[in-house]
mmCIF file of C-alpha atoms in Angstrom:
data_model
loop_
_atom_site.group_PDB
_atom_site.id
_atom_site.type_symbol
_atom_site.label_atom_id
_atom_site.label_comp_id
_atom_site.label_asym_id
_atom_site.label_seq_id
_atom_site.Cartn_x
_atom_site.Cartn_y
_atom_site.Cartn_z
ATOM 1 C CA UNK A 169 22.457 -24.454 -5.670
ATOM 2 C CA UNK A 170 21.485 -23.446 -2.338
ATOM 3 C CA UNK A 171 24.227 -24.022 0.912
ATOM 4 C CA UNK A 172 23.054 -26.764 2.919
ATOM 5 C CA UNK A 173 24.625 -24.543 5.596
ATOM 6 C CA UNK A 174 22.461 -21.519 5.253
ATOM 7 C CA UNK A 175 19.371 -23.731 4.395
ATOM 8 C CA UNK A 176 19.707 -25.469 7.935
ATOM 9 C CA UNK A 177 20.397 -21.982 9.386
ATOM 10 C CA UNK A 178 17.169 -20.483 7.594
ATOM 11 C CA UNK A 179 15.193 -23.216 8.878
ATOM 12 C CA UNK A 180 16.403 -23.026 12.545
ATOM 13 C CA UNK A 181 15.538 -19.358 12.360
ATOM 14 C CA UNK A 182 12.273 -20.070 10.912
ATOM 15 C CA UNK A 183 10.936 -22.488 13.820
ATOM 16 C CA UNK A 184 12.221 -20.149 16.693
ATOM 17 C CA UNK A 185 10.152 -17.839 14.895
ATOM 18 C CA UNK A 186 7.157 -19.992 14.825
ATOM 19 C CA UNK A 187 7.976 -21.091 18.671
ATOM 20 C CA UNK A 188 7.818 -17.336 19.517
ATOM 21 C CA UNK A 189 4.909 -16.426 17.725
ATOM 22 C CA UNK A 190 3.058 -19.494 19.300
ATOM 23 C CA UNK A 191 3.296 -17.757 22.642
ATOM 24 C CA UNK A 192 2.811 -13.847 21.879
ATOM 25 C CA UNK A 193 1.769 -11.969 18.415
ATOM 26 C CA UNK A 194 4.817 -11.448 15.945
ATOM 27 C CA UNK A 195 4.330 -7.570 17.006
ATOM 28 C CA UNK A 196 5.622 -8.592 20.244
ATOM 29 C CA UNK A 197 8.484 -10.901 19.109
ATOM 30 C CA UNK A 198 11.657 -9.508 18.670
ATOM 31 C CA UNK A 199 14.770 -10.167 16.288
ATOM 32 C CA UNK A 200 17.032 -10.879 20.286
ATOM 33 C CA UNK A 201 14.109 -13.447 21.206
ATOM 34 C CA UNK A 202 13.997 -15.288 17.606
ATOM 35 C CA UNK A 203 17.682 -15.434 17.561
ATOM 36 C CA UNK A 204 18.008 -17.011 21.316
ATOM 37 C CA UNK A 205 15.073 -19.373 20.747
ATOM 38 C CA UNK A 206 17.576 -20.362 17.491
ATOM 39 C CA UNK A 207 20.534 -20.783 19.622
ATOM 40 C CA UNK A 208 22.155 -18.234 16.767
ATOM 41 C CA UNK A 209 23.799 -14.658 16.800
ATOM 42 C CA UNK A 210 21.984 -11.401 15.707
ATOM 43 C CA UNK A 211 24.469 -10.885 13.068
ATOM 44 C CA UNK A 212 23.611 -14.311 11.473
ATOM 45 C CA UNK A 213 20.193 -13.324 11.329
ATOM 46 C CA UNK A 214 20.774 -10.255 9.221
ATOM 47 C CA UNK A 215 22.745 -12.394 7.052
ATOM 48 C CA UNK A 216 19.450 -14.597 5.807
ATOM 49 C CA UNK A 217 17.004 -11.906 6.743
ATOM 50 C CA UNK A 218 16.163 -7.836 6.335
ATOM 51 C CA UNK A 219 13.531 -8.151 9.156
ATOM 52 C CA UNK A 220 11.404 -10.352 11.182
ATOM 53 C CA UNK A 221 8.530 -9.928 8.327
ATOM 54 C CA UNK A 222 11.082 -11.426 5.929
ATOM 55 C CA UNK A 223 11.526 -14.409 8.064
ATOM 56 C CA UNK A 224 7.550 -14.974 8.764
ATOM 57 C CA UNK A 225 6.786 -14.733 5.458
ATOM 58 C CA UNK A 226 9.626 -17.165 4.717
ATOM 59 C CA UNK A 227 8.160 -19.294 7.920
ATOM 60 C CA UNK A 228 4.714 -19.265 6.470
ATOM 61 C CA UNK A 229 5.832 -19.708 2.847
ATOM 62 C CA UNK A 230 4.923 -23.427 2.998
ATOM 63 C CA UNK A 231 1.146 -22.466 3.567
ATOM 64 C CA UNK A 232 1.484 -21.006 0.424
ATOM 65 C CA UNK A 233 2.684 -24.162 -1.290
ATOM 66 C CA UNK A 234 0.396 -26.449 0.653
ATOM 67 C CA UNK A 235 -2.842 -23.757 -0.540
ATOM 68 C CA UNK A 236 -1.572 -23.775 -4.358
ATOM 69 C CA UNK A 237 -1.070 -27.810 -3.689
ATOM 70 C CA UNK A 238 -4.478 -28.212 -2.405
ATOM 71 C CA UNK A 239 -6.256 -26.879 -4.901
ATOM 72 C CA UNK A 240 -4.631 -28.247 -7.794
ATOM 73 C CA UNK A 241 -4.914 -31.863 -5.829
ATOM 74 C CA UNK A 242 -7.546 -33.663 -8.240
ATOM 75 C CA UNK A 243 -6.914 -35.105 -11.579
ATOM 76 C CA UNK A 244 -9.395 -35.375 -14.527
ATOM 77 C CA UNK A 245 -12.813 -33.447 -14.333
ATOM 78 C CA UNK A 246 -13.125 -31.961 -11.021
ATOM 79 C CA UNK A 247 -16.469 -32.524 -9.154
ATOM 80 C CA UNK A 248 -17.957 -29.406 -8.526
ATOM 81 C CA UNK A 249 -19.689 -30.465 -5.386
ATOM 82 C CA UNK A 250 -16.954 -32.062 -3.350
ATOM 83 C CA UNK A 251 -13.589 -30.244 -2.938
ATOM 84 C CA UNK A 252 -10.366 -32.608 -2.738
ATOM 85 C CA UNK A 253 -9.702 -34.025 0.399
ATOM 86 C CA UNK A 254 -6.358 -31.950 0.472
ATOM 87 C CA UNK A 255 -8.072 -28.643 0.268
ATOM 88 C CA UNK A 256 -10.270 -29.661 3.413
ATOM 89 C CA UNK A 257 -7.173 -30.655 5.582
ATOM 90 C CA UNK A 258 -5.723 -27.769 4.319
ATOM 91 C CA UNK A 259 -8.413 -25.735 5.742
ATOM 92 C CA UNK A 260 -8.680 -27.721 8.922
ATOM 93 C CA UNK A 261 -4.812 -27.527 9.547
ATOM 94 C CA UNK A 262 -4.566 -23.784 9.223
ATOM 95 C CA UNK A 263 -5.576 -23.074 12.932
ATOM 96 C CA UNK A 264 -1.931 -24.242 14.239
ATOM 97 C CA UNK A 265 -0.252 -20.803 13.311
ATOM 98 C CA UNK A 266 -3.302 -18.543 12.204
ATOM 99 C CA UNK A 267 -2.581 -15.838 14.559
ATOM 100 C CA UNK A 268 0.586 -15.464 12.730
ATOM 101 C CA UNK A 269 -1.387 -15.874 9.218
ATOM 102 C CA UNK A 270 -3.534 -13.263 10.069
ATOM 103 C CA UNK A 271 -1.019 -10.561 10.420
ATOM 104 C CA UNK A 272 1.003 -11.299 7.516
ATOM 105 C CA UNK A 273 -2.511 -11.957 5.460
ATOM 106 C CA UNK A 274 -4.763 -9.180 6.001
ATOM 107 C CA UNK A 275 -8.889 -9.111 5.648
ATOM 108 C CA UNK A 276 -9.217 -8.939 1.574
ATOM 109 C CA UNK A 277 -5.927 -10.805 1.014
ATOM 110 C CA UNK A 278 -3.637 -8.197 0.711
ATOM 111 C CA UNK A 279 -0.223 -8.276 2.935
ATOM 112 C CA UNK A 280 3.022 -10.158 2.520
ATOM 113 C CA UNK A 281 1.645 -13.283 2.385
ATOM 114 C CA UNK A 282 -1.634 -12.344 0.306
ATOM 115 C CA UNK A 283 1.051 -11.136 -2.193
ATOM 116 C CA UNK A 284 2.967 -14.582 -2.040
ATOM 117 C CA UNK A 285 -0.112 -16.133 -2.214
ATOM 118 C CA UNK A 286 -1.769 -14.444 -5.015
ATOM 119 C CA UNK A 287 1.495 -14.723 -7.390
ATOM 120 C CA UNK A 288 2.178 -18.371 -7.064
ATOM 121 C CA UNK A 289 -1.618 -19.468 -7.425
ATOM 122 C CA UNK A 290 -2.003 -17.526 -10.371
ATOM 123 C CA UNK A 291 1.099 -19.010 -12.296
ATOM 124 C CA UNK A 292 0.269 -22.324 -11.236
ATOM 125 C CA UNK A 293 -3.098 -21.635 -12.615
ATOM 126 C CA UNK A 294 -2.111 -19.788 -15.659
ATOM 127 C CA UNK A 295 0.184 -22.993 -16.422
ATOM 128 C CA UNK A 296 -2.390 -25.336 -15.710
ATOM 129 C CA UNK A 297 -5.062 -24.124 -17.989
ATOM 130 C CA UNK A 298 -2.365 -23.048 -20.817
ATOM 131 C CA UNK A 299 -1.302 -27.059 -20.141
ATOM 132 C CA UNK A 300 -5.056 -27.923 -20.541
ATOM 133 C CA UNK A 301 -5.441 -25.765 -23.486
ATOM 134 C CA UNK A 302 -8.190 -23.500 -22.043
ATOM 135 C CA UNK A 303 -9.570 -20.240 -22.812
ATOM 136 C CA UNK A 304 -8.621 -17.070 -20.575
ATOM 137 C CA UNK A 305 -5.933 -18.427 -19.045
ATOM 138 C CA UNK A 306 -4.814 -15.407 -17.384
ATOM 139 C CA UNK A 307 -7.866 -13.702 -16.896
ATOM 140 C CA UNK A 308 -8.996 -17.003 -15.287
ATOM 141 C CA UNK A 309 -5.755 -17.735 -13.160
ATOM 142 C CA UNK A 310 -5.981 -13.872 -11.760
ATOM 143 C CA UNK A 311 -9.851 -14.151 -10.986
ATOM 144 C CA UNK A 312 -8.965 -17.598 -8.985
ATOM 145 C CA UNK A 313 -5.784 -16.101 -7.528
ATOM 146 C CA UNK A 314 -7.621 -13.249 -6.097
ATOM 147 C CA UNK A 315 -10.837 -14.728 -5.072
ATOM 148 C CA UNK A 316 -9.207 -17.407 -2.818
ATOM 149 C CA UNK A 317 -6.636 -14.972 -1.245
ATOM 150 C CA UNK A 318 -9.639 -12.831 -0.448
ATOM 151 C CA UNK A 319 -11.530 -15.801 0.536
ATOM 152 C CA UNK A 320 -8.562 -17.358 2.831
ATOM 153 C CA UNK A 321 -7.927 -14.099 4.780
ATOM 154 C CA UNK A 322 -11.312 -13.156 5.285
ATOM 155 C CA UNK A 323 -12.336 -16.976 7.014
ATOM 156 C CA UNK A 324 -8.439 -16.428 8.622
ATOM 157 C CA UNK A 325 -9.822 -13.100 10.071
ATOM 158 C CA UNK A 326 -13.373 -14.234 10.868
ATOM 159 C CA UNK A 327 -15.575 -12.373 8.565
ATOM 160 C CA UNK A 328 -16.736 -15.617 7.083
ATOM 161 C CA UNK A 329 -18.070 -17.894 9.038
ATOM 162 C CA UNK A 330 -17.618 -21.328 8.695
ATOM 163 C CA UNK A 331 -15.934 -24.292 9.820
ATOM 164 C CA UNK A 332 -13.282 -26.011 7.649
ATOM 165 C CA UNK A 333 -14.986 -28.458 5.751
ATOM 166 C CA UNK A 334 -17.738 -25.792 4.864
ATOM 167 C CA UNK A 335 -15.128 -23.365 4.145
ATOM 168 C CA UNK A 336 -13.369 -25.741 1.704
ATOM 169 C CA UNK A 337 -16.680 -26.916 -0.388
ATOM 170 C CA UNK A 338 -17.655 -23.466 -0.286
ATOM 171 C CA UNK A 339 -14.474 -22.151 -1.771
ATOM 172 C CA UNK A 340 -14.210 -25.021 -4.475
ATOM 173 C CA UNK A 341 -17.613 -24.313 -5.705
ATOM 174 C CA UNK A 342 -16.532 -20.759 -6.593
ATOM 175 C CA UNK A 343 -13.064 -21.566 -7.721
ATOM 176 C CA UNK A 344 -14.942 -24.500 -10.324
ATOM 177 C CA UNK A 345 -17.405 -21.949 -11.012
ATOM 178 C CA UNK A 346 -14.970 -19.217 -12.287
ATOM 179 C CA UNK A 347 -13.150 -21.574 -14.177
ATOM 180 C CA UNK A 348 -16.061 -22.720 -16.271
ATOM 181 C CA UNK A 349 -17.633 -19.315 -16.619
ATOM 182 C CA UNK A 350 -18.431 -17.981 -19.976
ATOM 183 C CA UNK A 351 -16.213 -14.841 -20.422
ATOM 184 C CA UNK A 352 -16.053 -14.804 -23.557
#
């Protein structure tokens, strides 16, 4: 069970980091600045996080959950031409903390946030394919996770030139194609 006081402290640290990163890149943010903004001591920071990157990944973990949920925000048979509205909204909302996401999600989908996104999306896709009795759950789940993490990262880094609506539609069509591809 989570200690409510510890969770409140972590929430203050996450919010402080996001405030600091709204003004400067993560590379220029210090632990001292984060704890000053949070109104906490440096020792408290290290009770909860090993370093700023660990805090940053925790602060950005919500975007991972939002991405996974947005990709699974449909019921029945998905329309391959129209993404779930939650997916379009997800891409539109990313600009709020895009510089921080770019730091943690490198081009191609690697980096600490990319690793977390890949793991959580793969697990959710695998579970849902198994529940549906769809073939090759491990293979397709891995392909979906890798594809989405790579597309998202490259879009955030400007390698893919598309607005949020177009990006959501193109991403959705690719992922639906992976789910329906004849693999064996």
